[in-house]
Coordinates of C-alpha atoms in Angstrom, one line a residue:
M2 CA -21.5 -1.2 -16.8
P3 CA -18.5 -3.5 -17.1
F4 CA -18.2 -6.2 -14.4
I5 CA -16.1 -9.3 -13.7
T6 CA -17.4 -12.1 -11.4
V7 CA -15.1 -14.4 -9.5
G8 CA -15.1 -16.8 -6.6
N9 CA -18.4 -17.3 -4.9
D10 CA -20.3 -14.8 -7.0
I11 CA -18.2 -11.8 -6.0
T12 CA -18.6 -9.1 -8.7
F13 CA -16.2 -6.3 -9.2
Y14 CA -17.2 -3.2 -11.2
Y15 CA -14.4 -1.6 -13.2
T16 CA -13.7 1.3 -15.6
D17 CA -11.8 0.7 -18.8
S18 CA -10.1 3.1 -21.1
G19 CA -10.3 0.6 -23.9
P20 CA -7.6 -0.7 -26.2
P21 CA -5.3 1.7 -27.8
P22 CA -5.0 2.0 -31.6
E23 CA -2.1 -0.4 -32.0
S24 CA -2.6 -4.1 -31.2
T25 CA 0.3 -4.4 -28.8
Y26 CA 0.1 -2.4 -25.6
T27 CA 0.6 -2.4 -21.8
T28 CA -2.4 -2.6 -19.4
I29 CA -2.3 -0.9 -16.0
F30 CA -4.8 -2.0 -13.3
F31 CA -5.5 0.4 -10.5
L32 CA -6.8 -0.3 -7.0
H33 CA -8.2 2.9 -5.3
G34 CA -7.8 4.1 -1.7
H35 CA -10.2 5.2 1.1
T36 CA -13.2 7.2 0.1
F37 CA -12.1 7.9 -3.5
H38 CA -13.0 5.1 -5.9
S39 CA -12.1 4.2 -9.5
G40 CA -13.5 7.5 -10.8
I41 CA -10.5 9.2 -9.5
F42 CA -8.5 7.6 -12.3
Q43 CA -10.7 8.9 -15.0
R44 CA -8.2 11.6 -16.1
L45 CA -5.6 8.9 -16.7
A46 CA -8.0 7.1 -19.0
N47 CA -8.4 10.2 -21.1
F48 CA -4.7 10.1 -22.1
A49 CA -3.9 6.4 -22.0
G50 CA -4.6 5.5 -25.7
S51 CA -2.2 8.1 -27.1
R52 CA 0.5 6.4 -25.0
Q53 CA -0.3 2.9 -26.0
L54 CA -1.6 2.1 -22.6
R55 CA -4.8 0.7 -21.4
T56 CA -6.1 1.6 -17.9
I57 CA -8.5 -0.5 -15.9
A58 CA -9.6 0.7 -12.5
I59 CA -11.3 -1.8 -10.2
N60 CA -13.9 -0.7 -7.5
R61 CA -13.0 -2.6 -4.3
R62 CA -15.6 -4.1 -2.2
E63 CA -17.9 -1.6 -0.3
Y64 CA -17.7 0.8 -3.2
P65 CA -20.3 1.4 -6.1
G66 CA -21.1 -1.5 -8.4
T67 CA -19.0 -4.1 -6.5
T68 CA -20.4 -6.8 -4.2
P69 CA -20.3 -5.5 -0.7
Y70 CA -19.1 -7.4 2.3
T71 CA -21.4 -9.9 3.8
E72 CA -22.7 -9.5 7.3
D73 CA -20.3 -12.2 8.5
E74 CA -17.3 -10.4 6.8
R75 CA -18.3 -7.2 8.3
R76 CA -18.4 -8.9 11.7
V77 CA -14.9 -10.2 11.2
V78 CA -13.6 -6.8 10.2
I79 CA -15.2 -5.2 13.3
E80 CA -14.7 -7.7 16.0
G81 CA -13.2 -10.9 14.5
S82 CA -10.4 -12.9 15.9
F83 CA -6.8 -12.6 14.7
E84 CA -7.1 -15.8 12.6
E85 CA -10.5 -14.7 11.1
R86 CA -9.1 -11.4 10.1
K87 CA -6.0 -13.0 8.6
S88 CA -8.2 -15.3 6.5
F89 CA -10.4 -12.3 5.5
L90 CA -7.4 -10.3 4.3
Q91 CA -6.0 -13.2 2.3
E92 CA -9.4 -13.9 0.7
Q93 CA -9.6 -10.3 -0.4
G94 CA -6.2 -10.5 -2.1
S95 CA -7.2 -13.8 -3.8
L96 CA -10.4 -12.3 -5.2
I97 CA -8.7 -9.3 -6.7
A98 CA -6.0 -11.5 -8.2
L99 CA -8.8 -13.7 -9.7
A100 CA -10.4 -10.6 -11.1
V101 CA -7.2 -9.4 -12.8
D102 CA -6.6 -12.9 -14.1
G103 CA -10.2 -13.1 -15.4
L104 CA -9.9 -9.7 -17.2
I105 CA -6.6 -10.8 -18.7
Q106 CA -8.5 -13.7 -20.3
Q107 CA -11.8 -12.0 -21.0
L108 CA -10.3 -9.0 -22.6
S109 CA -7.5 -10.9 -24.4
L110 CA -4.9 -8.5 -23.0
P111 CA -2.0 -8.7 -25.4
G112 CA 1.0 -7.4 -23.4
Q113 CA 2.5 -6.9 -20.1
V114 CA 0.4 -5.9 -17.0
T115 CA 1.2 -3.5 -14.3
M116 CA -0.8 -3.4 -11.0
V117 CA -0.9 -0.1 -9.1
G118 CA -2.3 0.3 -5.6
W119 CA -3.0 3.9 -4.5
S120 CA -3.1 4.9 -0.8
L121 CA -5.1 2.4 1.1
G122 CA -5.3 0.3 -2.1
T123 CA -1.6 -0.5 -1.5
A124 CA -2.7 -2.8 1.5
L125 CA -4.9 -4.8 -0.9
L126 CA -2.2 -4.8 -3.6
L127 CA 0.1 -6.4 -1.0
S128 CA -2.7 -8.9 -0.2
V129 CA -2.7 -9.8 -4.0
Y130 CA 1.1 -10.2 -3.9
C131 CA 0.9 -12.5 -0.8
S132 CA -2.0 -14.5 -2.2
I133 CA -0.1 -16.1 -5.1
S134 CA 0.5 -19.4 -3.5
R135 CA -3.2 -19.8 -2.6
L136 CA -4.3 -19.6 -6.3
S137 CA -4.6 -22.5 -8.7
D138 CA -1.6 -23.5 -10.8
G139 CA -3.2 -22.1 -14.0
V140 CA -3.9 -18.7 -12.4
Q141 CA -0.5 -18.5 -10.9
Q142 CA 1.2 -19.2 -14.3
R143 CA -0.9 -16.6 -16.1
L144 CA -0.1 -13.9 -13.5
K145 CA 3.5 -14.8 -13.5
K146 CA 3.5 -14.5 -17.3
Y147 CA 1.6 -11.2 -17.6
V148 CA 2.2 -9.2 -14.4
K149 CA 5.7 -7.7 -14.4
T150 CA 5.4 -4.6 -12.2
F151 CA 3.7 -3.6 -8.9
V152 CA 3.6 0.1 -8.0
L153 CA 2.8 1.3 -4.5
L154 CA 1.6 4.8 -5.4
E155 CA 1.4 7.0 -2.4
T156 CA 1.3 4.2 0.1
A157 CA 1.1 5.2 3.8
T158 CA 2.0 4.0 7.3
Y159 CA -1.5 2.5 7.9
P160 CA -1.5 0.1 4.8
L161 CA 2.0 -1.1 5.5
G162 CA 1.3 -1.7 9.2
I163 CA 4.0 0.8 10.3
P164 CA 3.4 2.2 13.8
T165 CA 2.1 5.8 13.7
P166 CA 4.3 8.4 15.4
P167 CA 2.5 9.8 18.5
S168 CA 2.4 13.3 16.9
G169 CA 1.2 12.0 13.5
Y170 CA -2.4 13.3 12.7
N171 CA -5.1 11.7 10.6
P172 CA -8.7 13.1 10.9
L173 CA -10.2 9.6 10.3
Y174 CA -9.0 8.7 13.7
D175 CA -9.7 11.9 15.5
D176 CA -12.1 11.1 18.4
K177 CA -13.1 14.7 18.6
L178 CA -14.8 14.6 15.2
V179 CA -18.1 13.0 14.4
P180 CA -18.1 10.8 11.2
E181 CA -19.4 13.5 8.9
Q182 CA -16.8 16.0 10.2
A183 CA -14.0 13.4 9.9
V184 CA -14.8 12.7 6.2
S185 CA -14.9 16.4 5.4
A186 CA -11.6 17.0 7.2
F187 CA -10.1 13.9 5.6
E188 CA -10.8 15.3 2.1
K189 CA -8.9 18.5 2.8
W190 CA -6.1 16.8 4.8
V191 CA -5.3 14.0 2.4
S192 CA -5.4 16.3 -0.8
S193 CA -3.4 19.2 0.5
Y194 CA 0.0 20.3 -0.8
Y195 CA 2.3 20.5 2.2
Q196 CA 5.4 22.6 2.6
H197 CA 7.6 20.1 4.5
G198 CA 11.2 20.8 5.6
D199 CA 14.3 19.2 4.4
L200 CA 13.2 15.8 3.0
S201 CA 16.7 14.7 2.2
S202 CA 17.4 14.4 5.9
R203 CA 14.9 11.5 6.3
D204 CA 14.1 13.1 9.7
I205 CA 10.4 12.8 10.7
T206 CA 10.6 16.2 12.4
E207 CA 10.9 17.8 9.0
L208 CA 7.4 16.7 8.1
Q209 CA 4.2 18.5 8.8
L210 CA 2.7 16.1 11.3
S211 CA 0.1 18.1 13.2
S212 CA -3.6 18.9 12.5
C213 CA -3.0 22.6 12.4
G214 CA -0.4 25.3 11.9
Y215 CA 1.0 23.8 8.7
D216 CA 1.9 25.7 5.5
L217 CA 0.3 24.7 2.2
L218 CA 2.0 25.2 -1.2
R219 CA -1.3 25.4 -3.1
Q220 CA -5.1 24.7 -2.8
P221 CA -6.0 21.2 -1.8
T222 CA -7.1 19.0 -4.7
T223 CA -10.6 18.4 -3.5
Q224 CA -11.2 22.2 -3.2
T225 CA -10.5 22.6 -6.9
M226 CA -13.0 19.9 -7.9
T227 CA -16.6 20.8 -8.9
P228 CA -19.4 19.2 -7.0
A229 CA -20.0 16.9 -10.0
E230 CA -16.3 15.8 -10.1
L231 CA -16.3 15.1 -6.4
E232 CA -19.5 13.1 -6.7
S233 CA -18.1 11.1 -9.6
T234 CA -14.9 10.2 -7.8
A235 CA -15.7 9.7 -4.1
S236 CA -18.1 7.8 -1.9
L237 CA -18.7 10.5 0.6
T238 CA -22.0 9.1 2.0
A239 CA -21.1 5.4 2.0
D240 CA -20.7 3.5 5.2
L241 CA -16.9 3.1 5.2
K242 CA -16.4 2.0 8.8
C243 CA -14.9 -1.4 7.5
E244 CA -12.4 0.6 5.4
S245 CA -11.1 2.6 8.4
L246 CA -10.9 -0.5 10.6
L247 CA -8.8 -2.3 7.9
V248 CA -5.8 -0.2 9.1
V249 CA -6.2 -0.3 12.8
S250 CA -6.4 -2.9 15.7
D251 CA -5.4 -6.4 14.9
F252 CA -5.0 -5.6 11.1
V253 CA -1.9 -3.6 11.9
T254 CA 0.0 -6.8 12.7
L255 CA -1.3 -8.5 9.6
L256 CA -0.5 -5.6 7.3
E257 CA 3.0 -5.4 8.8
A258 CA 3.4 -9.2 7.9
Q259 CA 2.4 -8.4 4.3
T260 CA 5.0 -5.7 4.1
N261 CA 7.6 -8.1 5.5
T262 CA 6.5 -10.7 2.9
L263 CA 7.2 -8.2 0.2
L264 CA 10.6 -7.3 1.6
F265 CA 12.0 -10.6 2.7
D266 CA 10.1 -13.7 1.5
S267 CA 12.1 -15.2 -1.4
Q268 CA 9.5 -18.0 -2.0
I269 CA 6.7 -15.6 -2.8
R270 CA 9.0 -13.4 -4.9
K271 CA 10.0 -16.6 -6.9
A272 CA 6.4 -17.4 -7.4
W273 CA 5.8 -14.1 -9.2
G274 CA 8.8 -14.5 -11.5
K275 CA 10.5 -11.4 -12.9
L276 CA 8.7 -8.8 -10.9
D277 CA 9.8 -5.2 -10.1
V278 CA 8.2 -3.2 -7.3
W279 CA 8.1 0.6 -7.3
C280 CA 7.1 2.9 -4.4
L281 CA 6.3 6.4 -5.6
Y282 CA 5.5 9.3 -3.3
G283 CA 4.9 13.1 -3.7
E284 CA 7.2 15.5 -2.0
A285 CA 4.2 17.7 -1.2
S286 CA 2.1 14.8 0.0
V287 CA 0.6 14.1 3.5
W288 CA 3.2 13.1 6.0
T289 CA 2.1 9.5 6.4
C290 CA 2.9 8.7 2.7
I291 CA 6.4 10.2 2.8
Y292 CA 7.2 8.5 6.1
A293 CA 6.1 5.1 4.9
S294 CA 8.1 5.5 1.7
W295 CA 11.2 6.3 3.7
Y296 CA 10.6 3.1 5.8
L297 CA 10.5 1.0 2.7
E298 CA 13.5 2.7 1.3
E299 CA 15.5 1.8 4.5
K300 CA 14.2 -1.8 4.9
K301 CA 14.7 -2.8 1.2
Q302 CA 18.4 -2.5 1.7
D303 CA 20.2 -3.3 -1.5
S304 CA 17.4 -5.0 -3.3
D305 CA 17.6 -4.5 -7.1
E306 CA 13.9 -5.3 -7.5
I307 CA 12.4 -2.6 -5.2
F308 CA 12.7 1.0 -6.2
V309 CA 11.6 4.0 -4.1
K310 CA 11.4 7.4 -5.7
S311 CA 10.0 10.8 -4.8
L312 CA 8.2 13.2 -7.1
C313 CA 8.7 16.9 -6.9
D314 CA 5.7 19.2 -6.5
V315 CA 3.3 16.3 -6.3
N316 CA 0.7 15.6 -3.6
H317 CA -1.5 12.6 -2.9
F318 CA -3.5 13.0 -6.1
P319 CA -1.1 12.9 -9.1
M320 CA -3.6 10.9 -11.2
W321 CA -6.0 13.9 -10.9
D322 CA -3.7 17.0 -10.8
C323 CA -1.0 15.8 -13.2
P324 CA -2.4 12.9 -15.2
E325 CA -0.1 13.1 -18.2
R326 CA 3.0 13.4 -16.1
T327 CA 1.8 10.4 -14.0
L328 CA 1.0 8.3 -17.1
D329 CA 4.4 9.1 -18.7
L330 CA 6.2 7.9 -15.5
L331 CA 4.1 4.8 -15.3
K332 CA 4.8 4.0 -19.0
D333 CA 8.5 4.4 -18.4
I334 CA 8.3 2.1 -15.4
C335 CA 6.2 -0.5 -17.4
T336 CA 8.1 -0.5 -20.6
R337 CA 11.7 0.3 -19.9
D338 CA 14.6 -1.1 -17.9
N339 CA 13.7 0.0 -14.3
R340 CA 17.4 0.6 -13.4
E341 CA 17.7 3.1 -16.1
V342 CA 14.4 4.9 -15.1
S343 CA 15.7 4.9 -11.5
K344 CA 18.9 6.5 -12.5
E345 CA 17.1 9.2 -14.6
L346 CA 14.8 10.1 -11.6
E347 CA 17.9 10.5 -9.5
S348 CA 19.6 13.0 -11.9

């Protein structure tokens, strides 16, 4: 099993599609979301080589093969002070940044690097972004040289620290459900194909917000997976209490600060050099992802380095349900002028 160890003996497990046939290629790192770990990107790995791409998916802490949180870290997540939680979040971003830097060197990656955060993983991707000034000069320079694109794939209100509308439902925070029921309900809720209203209106009332009474365009992704596929992609029995707490309570303010750093902090942006940021969301995805993407679209104003685009007929799991289409889009984003790609997606 492939691992990379950084910091104070923190080990990250990762999956690797391996180098493509030609010597020059682009590498895409993936950070997974809640419940579903690096295995959810396996279908992308199957098609990466033919596109001169290498995909590396890192298991975050609390997931199989990677060093879990210490008891003190768990205490901080559950009941720590604001400053303790701030330090914790910064440290997680630094550790992931060190893992990426370590793999760039260890695997002698030859070309540009793209980092993709999916779902809750976008919160940790932003932690990486904000951590750049905490790293040594050597690490900063390597990341600045190699990492050219960040992709927020299916981000959501929770990872960005955006207040949740009163009517916005998420089974993970439904007090009427016991933990086992919440996980089961979450699987279906997050992987459904929703028939929303007029998305061009940017009106939240056009989104399917409630826990019931909504129309689905097709069967939820998790209900099309075999038991073996579900077992190989998700940690359904793991204690993920810390995962859920990362996007509530005092963390909301910290996550909002990360988002504002992405949008408005010119010094952090300068430290990364020439870096483009994409936010991609599916038009059939769960409401929280669409609403969060609209928020970024509004707040980024006229930035020519942040791009927000919707994907027709896509839900929260494009890497599983349409892996080739997803890879082709990511390749375009990685290897072509992003302004051209943006214009093509608008047409």
